[in-house]
Amino acid sequence: MRIDKAMAGTPSFDAMVMALHVTGNAACIRLANRFTTSPPRYGFYDLHLRDAGLSYQNTLLIAEAMSGAMSESANADPVLRSFSLSYNTGITDPGIIALARVLPSTLTELGLVSCDLGDESGKAILDWANRAKNLTMICVEGNHFSASTRQGFTDISARRPHVMVVV
């Protein structure tokens, strides 16, 4: 399901709220409703959908909303600060690969704990993490990464000691 036309010209935060509604997932709708009734006040927001029963399709909708947010220019909307989809085994490697392509550089924390992910998505997350200048924490334990992918995550904290990595 694509929502590009519905979100055309919509500010990025509003596009994310709309995407959360469109997923049809109860946890996403609850979060969207919370954002609507209590919008972020301090220039940032956190998107935490842990153990929400998310599917690959839900992940693509969230990635699409993020992609639209990235193309916004001079946007005064709040920025995504912390993002977690931990304990959602239905998001799949292809879903995380699509998401990793559009994760914003403003992200300081990423949680993808026990999502049944493999090396393909691990590499995509590593590619993003190596470009994410604001990153302070990444938690990806409980996935099916090979020793070399786990080492890639460990190397991040070796190169950037201010980044806590749990793998």
Tab-separated table of N, CA and C in Angstrom:
chain	number	residue	atom	x	y	z
A	1	MET	N	0.840	-1.171	0.000
A	1	MET	CA	0.000	0.000	0.000
A	1	MET	C	0.887	1.236	0.000
A	2	ARG	N	0.634	2.141	-0.903
A	2	ARG	CA	1.422	3.370	-0.964
A	2	ARG	C	0.558	4.527	-0.498
A	3	ILE	N	1.204	5.479	0.132
A	3	ILE	CA	0.458	6.611	0.650
A	3	ILE	C	1.027	7.933	0.159
A	4	ASP	N	1.876	7.877	-0.880
A	4	ASP	CA	2.506	9.090	-1.397
A	4	ASP	C	1.498	10.189	-1.694
A	5	LYS	N	0.466	9.866	-2.445
A	5	LYS	CA	-0.491	10.891	-2.864
A	5	LYS	C	-1.225	11.477	-1.672
A	6	ALA	N	-1.550	10.655	-0.707
A	6	ALA	CA	-2.255	11.149	0.475
A	6	ALA	C	-1.375	12.091	1.281
A	7	MET	N	-0.048	11.901	1.207
A	7	MET	CA	0.863	12.704	2.012
A	7	MET	C	1.499	13.839	1.229
A	8	ALA	N	1.191	13.981	-0.043
A	8	ALA	CA	1.817	15.029	-0.852
A	8	ALA	C	1.584	16.385	-0.203
A	9	GLY	N	2.637	17.118	0.019
A	9	GLY	CA	2.550	18.436	0.605
A	9	GLY	C	2.320	18.437	2.108
A	10	THR	N	2.265	17.261	2.719
A	10	THR	CA	2.028	17.156	4.150
A	10	THR	C	3.361	17.284	4.880
A	11	PRO	N	3.435	18.099	5.923
A	11	PRO	CA	4.688	18.172	6.685
A	11	PRO	C	5.088	16.789	7.191
A	12	SER	N	6.365	16.565	7.388
A	12	SER	CA	6.889	15.237	7.678
A	12	SER	C	6.308	14.597	8.941
A	13	PHE	N	6.154	15.339	10.016
A	13	PHE	CA	5.601	14.738	11.226
A	13	PHE	C	4.155	14.311	10.972
A	14	ASP	N	3.391	15.151	10.290
A	14	ASP	CA	2.017	14.797	9.949
A	14	ASP	C	1.983	13.571	9.041
A	15	ALA	N	2.954	13.474	8.137
A	15	ALA	CA	3.035	12.309	7.252
A	15	ALA	C	3.292	11.042	8.058
A	16	MET	N	4.123	11.136	9.090
A	16	MET	CA	4.391	9.972	9.931
A	16	MET	C	3.120	9.574	10.683
A	17	VAL	N	2.416	10.542	11.225
A	17	VAL	CA	1.171	10.252	11.946
A	17	VAL	C	0.180	9.584	11.000
A	18	MET	N	0.081	10.102	9.779
A	18	MET	CA	-0.828	9.522	8.797
A	18	MET	C	-0.412	8.086	8.456
A	19	ALA	N	0.883	7.865	8.272
A	19	ALA	CA	1.377	6.525	7.949
A	19	ALA	C	1.063	5.546	9.077
A	20	LEU	N	1.224	5.990	10.319
A	20	LEU	CA	0.915	5.122	11.450
A	20	LEU	C	-0.557	4.721	11.435
A	21	HIS	N	-1.432	5.657	11.103
A	21	HIS	CA	-2.862	5.337	10.994
A	21	HIS	C	-3.124	4.342	9.866
A	22	VAL	N	-2.482	4.578	8.725
A	22	VAL	CA	-2.730	3.759	7.531
A	22	VAL	C	-2.299	2.309	7.728
A	23	THR	N	-1.343	2.062	8.632
A	23	THR	CA	-0.896	0.680	8.843
A	23	THR	C	-2.042	-0.220	9.272
A	24	GLY	N	-3.010	0.325	9.978
A	24	GLY	CA	-4.095	-0.489	10.507
A	24	GLY	C	-3.695	-1.282	11.733
A	25	ASN	N	-2.445	-1.168	12.149
A	25	ASN	CA	-1.934	-1.872	13.328
A	25	ASN	C	-2.378	-1.117	14.580
A	26	ALA	N	-2.949	-1.822	15.545
A	26	ALA	CA	-3.506	-1.189	16.741
A	26	ALA	C	-2.468	-0.357	17.505
A	27	ALA	N	-1.252	-0.873	17.657
A	27	ALA	CA	-0.219	-0.133	18.386
A	27	ALA	C	0.175	1.131	17.630
A	28	CYS	N	0.249	1.045	16.309
A	28	CYS	CA	0.583	2.221	15.496
A	28	CYS	C	-0.514	3.276	15.606
A	29	ILE	N	-1.753	2.831	15.571
A	29	ILE	CA	-2.879	3.769	15.668
A	29	ILE	C	-2.894	4.443	17.038
A	30	ARG	N	-2.625	3.681	18.101
A	30	ARG	CA	-2.561	4.284	19.441
A	30	ARG	C	-1.477	5.356	19.503
A	31	LEU	N	-0.304	5.064	18.928
A	31	LEU	CA	0.790	6.030	18.933
A	31	LEU	C	0.412	7.260	18.104
A	32	ALA	N	-0.180	7.043	16.945
A	32	ALA	CA	-0.606	8.172	16.100
A	32	ALA	C	-1.608	9.042	16.854
A	33	ASN	N	-2.545	8.419	17.549
A	33	ASN	CA	-3.530	9.182	18.325
A	33	ASN	C	-2.866	9.971	19.450
A	34	ARG	N	-1.871	9.348	20.080
A	34	ARG	CA	-1.145	10.062	21.138
A	34	ARG	C	-0.400	11.266	20.568
A	35	PHE	N	0.219	11.085	19.396
A	35	PHE	CA	0.911	12.201	18.744
A	35	PHE	C	-0.072	13.321	18.386
A	36	THR	N	-1.271	12.932	17.994
A	36	THR	CA	-2.279	13.920	17.599
A	36	THR	C	-2.769	14.713	18.811
A	37	THR	N	-3.007	14.026	19.913
A	37	THR	CA	-3.524	14.713	21.098
A	37	THR	C	-2.441	15.417	21.904
A	38	SER	N	-1.206	14.924	21.841
A	38	SER	CA	-0.080	15.542	22.566
A	38	SER	C	1.124	15.637	21.639
A	39	PRO	N	1.109	16.603	20.723
A	39	PRO	CA	2.229	16.703	19.787
A	39	PRO	C	3.541	17.048	20.498
A	40	PRO	N	4.646	16.701	19.883
A	40	PRO	CA	5.955	17.005	20.476
A	40	PRO	C	6.119	18.508	20.691
A	41	ARG	N	6.765	18.869	21.791
A	41	ARG	CA	6.938	20.285	22.116
A	41	ARG	C	8.370	20.772	21.990
A	42	TYR	N	9.319	19.901	22.005
A	42	TYR	CA	10.712	20.329	22.124
A	42	TYR	C	11.543	20.105	20.870
A	43	GLY	N	10.910	20.012	19.733
A	43	GLY	CA	11.646	19.889	18.484
A	43	GLY	C	12.043	18.476	18.110
A	44	PHE	N	11.641	17.484	18.908
A	44	PHE	CA	11.960	16.095	18.578
A	44	PHE	C	10.831	15.193	19.051
A	45	TYR	N	10.828	13.973	18.539
A	45	TYR	CA	9.889	12.965	19.021
A	45	TYR	C	10.555	11.603	18.958
A	46	ASP	N	10.012	10.682	19.740
A	46	ASP	CA	10.495	9.308	19.796
A	46	ASP	C	9.412	8.409	19.225
A	47	LEU	N	9.813	7.448	18.425
A	47	LEU	CA	8.877	6.508	17.809
A	47	LEU	C	9.230	5.113	18.305
A	48	HIS	N	8.496	4.646	19.311
A	48	HIS	CA	8.762	3.352	19.927
A	48	HIS	C	7.556	2.452	19.714
A	49	LEU	N	7.765	1.405	18.954
A	49	LEU	CA	6.718	0.424	18.662
A	49	LEU	C	7.237	-0.977	18.988
A	50	ARG	N	7.658	-1.153	20.216
A	50	ARG	CA	8.207	-2.437	20.665
A	50	ARG	C	7.083	-3.460	20.811
A	51	ASP	N	7.357	-4.668	20.352
A	51	ASP	CA	6.437	-5.792	20.517
A	51	ASP	C	5.015	-5.411	20.086
A	52	ALA	N	4.930	-4.785	18.918
A	52	ALA	CA	3.649	-4.261	18.429
A	52	ALA	C	3.018	-5.128	17.348
A	53	GLY	N	3.637	-6.258	17.041
A	53	GLY	CA	3.088	-7.129	16.006
A	53	GLY	C	3.181	-6.526	14.619
A	54	LEU	N	4.239	-5.755	14.378
A	54	LEU	CA	4.398	-5.091	13.082
A	54	LEU	C	4.739	-6.087	11.985
A	55	SER	N	4.259	-5.807	10.803
A	55	SER	CA	4.527	-6.627	9.631
A	55	SER	C	5.520	-5.918	8.714
A	56	TYR	N	5.935	-6.645	7.709
A	56	TYR	CA	6.773	-6.079	6.653
A	56	TYR	C	6.084	-4.873	6.023
A	57	GLN	N	4.781	-4.996	5.726
A	57	GLN	CA	4.030	-3.892	5.111
A	57	GLN	C	3.994	-2.675	6.027
A	58	ASN	N	3.796	-2.883	7.330
A	58	ASN	CA	3.816	-1.765	8.279
A	58	ASN	C	5.160	-1.053	8.225
A	59	THR	N	6.226	-1.834	8.166
A	59	THR	CA	7.577	-1.275	8.130
A	59	THR	C	7.774	-0.443	6.874
A	60	LEU	N	7.263	-0.922	5.747
A	60	LEU	CA	7.388	-0.159	4.504
A	60	LEU	C	6.642	1.161	4.579
A	61	LEU	N	5.471	1.182	5.197
A	61	LEU	CA	4.720	2.435	5.348
A	61	LEU	C	5.478	3.434	6.215
A	62	ILE	N	6.071	2.958	7.290
A	62	ILE	CA	6.867	3.829	8.164
A	62	ILE	C	8.094	4.342	7.404
A	63	ALA	N	8.745	3.469	6.649
A	63	ALA	CA	9.907	3.880	5.853
A	63	ALA	C	9.503	4.918	4.812
A	64	GLU	N	8.348	4.734	4.196
A	64	GLU	CA	7.875	5.686	3.191
A	64	GLU	C	7.638	7.058	3.815
A	65	ALA	N	7.064	7.083	5.002
A	65	ALA	CA	6.849	8.359	5.695
A	65	ALA	C	8.192	9.010	6.034
A	66	MET	N	9.167	8.204	6.460
A	66	MET	CA	10.496	8.748	6.749
A	66	MET	C	11.147	9.282	5.487
A	67	SER	N	10.964	8.587	4.401
A	67	SER	CA	11.533	9.024	3.130
A	67	SER	C	10.983	10.384	2.735
A	68	GLY	N	9.691	10.580	2.914
A	68	GLY	CA	9.082	11.871	2.629
A	68	GLY	C	9.613	12.950	3.541
A	69	ALA	N	9.863	12.592	4.783
A	69	ALA	CA	10.392	13.558	5.742
A	69	ALA	C	11.791	13.998	5.333
A	70	MET	N	12.575	13.061	4.802
A	70	MET	CA	13.933	13.397	4.402
A	70	MET	C	13.944	14.342	3.212
A	71	SER	N	12.916	14.287	2.365
A	71	SER	CA	12.922	15.138	1.183
A	71	SER	C	12.392	16.533	1.481
A	72	GLU	N	11.832	16.722	2.670
A	72	GLU	CA	11.340	18.051	3.042
A	72	GLU	C	12.534	18.986	3.180
A	73	SER	N	12.386	20.221	2.717
A	73	SER	CA	13.481	21.172	2.856
A	73	SER	C	13.083	22.236	3.871
A	74	ALA	N	14.022	22.656	4.676
A	74	ALA	CA	13.824	23.691	5.681
A	74	ALA	C	12.567	23.428	6.507
A	75	ASN	N	12.440	22.214	6.951
A	75	ASN	CA	11.246	21.790	7.675
A	75	ASN	C	11.374	22.149	9.147
A	76	ALA	N	10.356	22.798	9.706
A	76	ALA	CA	10.354	23.162	11.122
A	76	ALA	C	9.694	22.088	11.981
A	77	ASP	N	9.332	20.975	11.385
A	77	ASP	CA	8.705	19.886	12.118
A	77	ASP	C	9.677	19.300	13.134
A	78	PRO	N	9.134	18.627	14.148
A	78	PRO	CA	10.019	17.925	15.080
A	78	PRO	C	10.776	16.813	14.352
A	79	VAL	N	11.953	16.522	14.836
A	79	VAL	CA	12.774	15.487	14.220
A	79	VAL	C	12.714	14.208	15.046
A	80	LEU	N	12.900	13.108	14.376
A	80	LEU	CA	12.905	11.806	15.036
A	80	LEU	C	14.216	11.636	15.792
A	81	ARG	N	14.117	11.391	17.092
A	81	ARG	CA	15.299	11.268	17.937
A	81	ARG	C	15.606	9.812	18.287
A	82	SER	N	14.603	9.072	18.718
A	82	SER	CA	14.796	7.698	19.163
A	82	SER	C	13.775	6.817	18.448
A	83	PHE	N	14.237	5.665	17.952
A	83	PHE	CA	13.381	4.811	17.137
A	83	PHE	C	13.600	3.367	17.540
A	84	SER	N	12.516	2.669	17.885
A	84	SER	CA	12.635	1.262	18.251
A	84	SER	C	11.486	0.450	17.668
A	85	LEU	N	11.867	-0.632	17.021
A	85	LEU	CA	10.922	-1.640	16.555
A	85	LEU	C	11.264	-2.991	17.186
A	86	SER	N	11.905	-2.969	18.326
A	86	SER	CA	12.337	-4.194	18.994
A	86	SER	C	11.179	-5.155	19.222
A	87	TYR	N	11.490	-6.443	19.155
A	87	TYR	CA	10.561	-7.552	19.415
A	87	TYR	C	9.424	-7.637	18.392
A	88	ASN	N	9.687	-7.191	17.180
A	88	ASN	CA	8.743	-7.340	16.070
A	88	ASN	C	9.393	-8.261	15.037
A	89	THR	N	9.084	-9.543	15.098
A	89	THR	CA	9.736	-10.510	14.209
A	89	THR	C	9.176	-10.484	12.797
A	90	GLY	N	8.052	-9.829	12.570
A	90	GLY	CA	7.449	-9.795	11.243
A	90	GLY	C	7.954	-8.683	10.347
A	91	ILE	N	8.899	-7.873	10.825
A	91	ILE	CA	9.353	-6.746	10.008
A	91	ILE	C	10.315	-7.173	8.905
A	92	THR	N	10.959	-8.283	9.031
A	92	THR	CA	11.806	-8.960	8.039
A	92	THR	C	13.052	-8.176	7.626
A	93	ASP	N	14.005	-8.918	7.080
A	93	ASP	CA	15.225	-8.293	6.555
A	93	ASP	C	14.910	-7.263	5.476
A	94	PRO	N	14.097	-7.582	4.450
A	94	PRO	CA	13.810	-6.560	3.433
A	94	PRO	C	13.146	-5.308	4.009
A	95	GLY	N	12.310	-5.467	5.027
A	95	GLY	CA	11.690	-4.307	5.660
A	95	GLY	C	12.717	-3.410	6.329
A	96	ILE	N	13.666	-4.016	7.025
A	96	ILE	CA	14.711	-3.233	7.703
A	96	ILE	C	15.677	-2.625	6.693
A	97	ILE	N	15.942	-3.327	5.612
A	97	ILE	CA	16.810	-2.762	4.572
A	97	ILE	C	16.167	-1.500	3.998
A	98	ALA	N	14.865	-1.547	3.717
A	98	ALA	CA	14.149	-0.363	3.217
A	98	ALA	C	14.192	0.750	4.257
A	99	LEU	N	14.014	0.408	5.497
A	99	LEU	CA	14.015	1.397	6.569
A	99	LEU	C	15.404	2.007	6.752
A	100	ALA	N	16.435	1.189	6.725
A	100	ALA	CA	17.807	1.681	6.931
A	100	ALA	C	18.198	2.700	5.863
A	101	ARG	N	17.635	2.575	4.682
A	101	ARG	CA	17.938	3.534	3.603
A	101	ARG	C	17.430	4.933	3.913
A	102	VAL	N	16.418	5.030	4.783
A	102	VAL	CA	15.794	6.330	5.028
A	102	VAL	C	15.869	6.794	6.476
A	103	LEU	N	16.523	6.033	7.342
A	103	LEU	CA	16.654	6.481	8.728
A	103	LEU	C	17.340	7.837	8.742
A	104	PRO	N	16.802	8.789	9.477
A	104	PRO	CA	17.380	10.134	9.473
A	104	PRO	C	18.681	10.220	10.261
A	105	SER	N	19.508	11.164	9.878
A	105	SER	CA	20.778	11.373	10.574
A	105	SER	C	20.554	11.981	11.956
A	106	THR	N	19.361	12.496	12.223
A	106	THR	CA	19.044	13.071	13.537
A	106	THR	C	18.875	12.006	14.605
A	107	LEU	N	18.738	10.771	14.189
A	107	LEU	CA	18.484	9.682	15.129
A	107	LEU	C	19.661	9.512	16.086
A	108	THR	N	19.359	9.473	17.384
A	108	THR	CA	20.408	9.249	18.377
A	108	THR	C	20.372	7.829	18.919
A	109	GLU	N	19.183	7.202	18.877
A	109	GLU	CA	19.036	5.853	19.432
A	109	GLU	C	18.251	4.977	18.467
A	110	LEU	N	18.745	3.758	18.277
A	110	LEU	CA	18.059	2.792	17.421
A	110	LEU	C	17.954	1.470	18.158
A	111	GLY	N	16.739	0.934	18.231
A	111	GLY	CA	16.514	-0.354	18.871
A	111	GLY	C	15.848	-1.327	17.921
A	112	LEU	N	16.527	-2.422	17.656
A	112	LEU	CA	15.993	-3.508	16.828
A	112	LEU	C	16.346	-4.837	17.501
A	113	VAL	N	15.970	-4.965	18.744
A	113	VAL	CA	16.283	-6.141	19.552
A	113	VAL	C	15.333	-7.281	19.190
A	114	SER	N	15.888	-8.465	19.026
A	114	SER	CA	15.107	-9.693	18.800
A	114	SER	C	14.038	-9.532	17.728
A	115	CYS	N	14.485	-9.091	16.560
A	115	CYS	CA	13.572	-8.903	15.425
A	115	CYS	C	13.724	-10.000	14.374
A	116	ASP	N	14.493	-11.045	14.697
A	116	ASP	CA	14.686	-12.164	13.774
A	116	ASP	C	15.423	-11.719	12.509
A	117	LEU	N	16.352	-10.763	12.665
A	117	LEU	CA	17.082	-10.207	11.532
A	117	LEU	C	18.343	-11.003	11.244
A	118	GLY	N	18.783	-10.949	9.989
A	118	GLY	CA	19.999	-11.627	9.563
A	118	GLY	C	21.032	-10.647	9.049
A	119	ASP	N	22.045	-11.196	8.401
A	119	ASP	CA	23.179	-10.393	7.951
A	119	ASP	C	22.821	-9.329	6.917
A	120	GLU	N	21.840	-9.593	6.062
A	120	GLU	CA	21.471	-8.585	5.055
A	120	GLU	C	21.012	-7.298	5.728
A	121	SER	N	20.096	-7.419	6.661
A	121	SER	CA	19.633	-6.220	7.348
A	121	SER	C	20.716	-5.679	8.274
A	122	GLY	N	21.521	-6.565	8.851
A	122	GLY	CA	22.637	-6.118	9.685
A	122	GLY	C	23.576	-5.212	8.921
A	123	LYS	N	23.895	-5.575	7.679
A	123	LYS	CA	24.774	-4.744	6.863
A	123	LYS	C	24.127	-3.398	6.567
A	124	ALA	N	22.842	-3.394	6.269
A	124	ALA	CA	22.140	-2.139	5.990
A	124	ALA	C	22.144	-1.231	7.218
A	125	ILE	N	21.935	-1.820	8.395
A	125	ILE	CA	21.960	-1.039	9.638
A	125	ILE	C	23.365	-0.487	9.876
A	126	LEU	N	24.377	-1.320	9.637
A	126	LEU	CA	25.765	-0.871	9.795
A	126	LEU	C	26.092	0.280	8.845
A	127	ASP	N	25.651	0.183	7.600
A	127	ASP	CA	25.895	1.260	6.636
A	127	ASP	C	25.303	2.565	7.146
A	128	TRP	N	24.057	2.495	7.640
A	128	TRP	CA	23.429	3.702	8.180
A	128	TRP	C	24.183	4.182	9.419
A	129	ALA	N	24.479	3.286	10.356
A	129	ALA	CA	25.116	3.672	11.615
A	129	ALA	C	26.465	4.347	11.390
A	130	ASN	N	27.176	3.915	10.366
A	130	ASN	CA	28.477	4.525	10.084
A	130	ASN	C	28.337	5.940	9.529
A	131	ARG	N	27.147	6.304	9.047
A	131	ARG	CA	26.889	7.665	8.559
A	131	ARG	C	26.150	8.519	9.590
A	132	ALA	N	25.603	7.902	10.608
A	132	ALA	CA	24.760	8.605	11.584
A	132	ALA	C	25.629	9.350	12.589
A	133	LYS	N	25.798	10.625	12.362
A	133	LYS	CA	26.695	11.431	13.185
A	133	LYS	C	26.177	11.652	14.611
A	134	ASN	N	24.868	11.618	14.812
A	134	ASN	CA	24.287	11.889	16.125
A	134	ASN	C	24.061	10.629	16.962
A	135	LEU	N	24.370	9.479	16.430
A	135	LEU	CA	24.093	8.213	17.097
A	135	LEU	C	24.824	8.102	18.436
A	136	THR	N	24.075	7.729	19.481
A	136	THR	CA	24.674	7.504	20.797
A	136	THR	C	24.420	6.086	21.308
A	137	MET	N	23.393	5.411	20.748
A	137	MET	CA	23.090	4.060	21.216
A	137	MET	C	22.430	3.253	20.102
A	138	ILE	N	22.867	2.008	19.974
A	138	ILE	CA	22.244	1.083	19.037
A	138	ILE	C	22.163	-0.279	19.725
A	139	CYS	N	20.960	-0.816	19.785
A	139	CYS	CA	20.730	-2.110	20.429
A	139	CYS	C	20.154	-3.072	19.400
A	140	VAL	N	20.901	-4.103	19.065
A	140	VAL	CA	20.483	-5.059	18.037
A	140	VAL	C	20.692	-6.507	18.493
A	141	GLU	N	20.757	-6.717	19.799
A	141	GLU	CA	20.988	-8.070	20.292
A	141	GLU	C	19.776	-8.956	20.036
A	142	GLY	N	20.028	-10.260	20.069
A	142	GLY	CA	18.949	-11.232	19.908
A	142	GLY	C	18.542	-11.470	18.462
A	143	ASN	N	19.375	-11.076	17.526
A	143	ASN	CA	19.110	-11.326	16.114
A	143	ASN	C	20.038	-12.432	15.613
A	144	HIS	N	19.937	-12.772	14.368
A	144	HIS	CA	20.690	-13.898	13.800
A	144	HIS	C	21.872	-13.415	12.963
A	145	PHE	N	22.699	-12.561	13.546
A	145	PHE	CA	23.847	-12.021	12.835
A	145	PHE	C	25.029	-12.979	12.929
A	146	SER	N	25.792	-13.031	11.859
A	146	SER	CA	27.022	-13.821	11.864
A	146	SER	C	28.060	-13.124	12.746
A	147	ALA	N	29.127	-13.838	13.021
A	147	ALA	CA	30.210	-13.269	13.830
A	147	ALA	C	30.778	-12.018	13.171
A	148	SER	N	30.897	-12.011	11.845
A	148	SER	CA	31.467	-10.836	11.171
A	148	SER	C	30.532	-9.633	11.251
A	149	THR	N	29.233	-9.854	11.174
A	149	THR	CA	28.289	-8.739	11.307
A	149	THR	C	28.298	-8.222	12.738
A	150	ARG	N	28.322	-9.125	13.709
A	150	ARG	CA	28.408	-8.693	15.111
A	150	ARG	C	29.688	-7.887	15.334
A	151	GLN	N	30.779	-8.322	14.704
A	151	GLN	CA	32.040	-7.586	14.828
A	151	GLN	C	31.914	-6.190	14.221
A	152	GLY	N	31.174	-6.078	13.127
A	152	GLY	CA	30.936	-4.761	12.528
A	152	GLY	C	30.278	-3.808	13.509
A	153	PHE	N	29.320	-4.312	14.286
A	153	PHE	CA	28.676	-3.476	15.300
A	153	PHE	C	29.647	-3.132	16.423
A	154	THR	N	30.442	-4.107	16.837
A	154	THR	CA	31.432	-3.864	17.890
A	154	THR	C	32.441	-2.820	17.438
A	155	ASP	N	32.811	-2.849	16.166
A	155	ASP	CA	33.773	-1.882	15.626
A	155	ASP	C	33.264	-0.445	15.704
A	156	ILE	N	31.951	-0.267	15.626
A	156	ILE	CA	31.399	1.088	15.736
A	156	ILE	C	31.791	1.700	17.073
A	157	SER	N	31.581	0.959	18.154
A	157	SER	CA	31.905	1.514	19.471
A	157	SER	C	33.416	1.649	19.676
A	158	ALA	N	34.203	0.835	18.988
A	158	ALA	CA	35.660	0.974	19.087
A	158	ALA	C	36.120	2.271	18.408
A	159	ARG	N	35.495	2.597	17.270
A	159	ARG	CA	35.846	3.825	16.538
A	159	ARG	C	35.199	5.066	17.147
A	160	ARG	N	34.039	4.866	17.762
A	160	ARG	CA	33.265	5.991	18.312
A	160	ARG	C	32.860	5.649	19.741
A	161	PRO	N	33.754	5.863	20.695
A	161	PRO	CA	33.517	5.426	22.072
A	161	PRO	C	32.262	6.021	22.723
A	162	HIS	N	31.749	7.093	22.205
A	162	HIS	CA	30.538	7.694	22.771
A	162	HIS	C	29.269	6.953	22.338
A	163	VAL	N	29.409	5.988	21.428
A	163	VAL	CA	28.267	5.218	20.957
A	163	VAL	C	28.204	3.895	21.712
A	164	MET	N	27.110	3.690	22.438
A	164	MET	CA	26.915	2.419	23.132
A	164	MET	C	26.276	1.436	22.146
A	165	VAL	N	26.921	0.298	21.983
A	165	VAL	CA	26.425	-0.737	21.076
A	165	VAL	C	26.164	-1.997	21.868
A	166	VAL	N	24.942	-2.520	21.743
A	166	VAL	CA	24.602	-3.786	22.385
A	166	VAL	C	24.245	-4.746	21.266
A	167	VAL	N	25.081	-5.776	21.105
A	167	VAL	CA	24.891	-6.730	20.011
A	167	VAL	C	24.983	-8.156	20.526
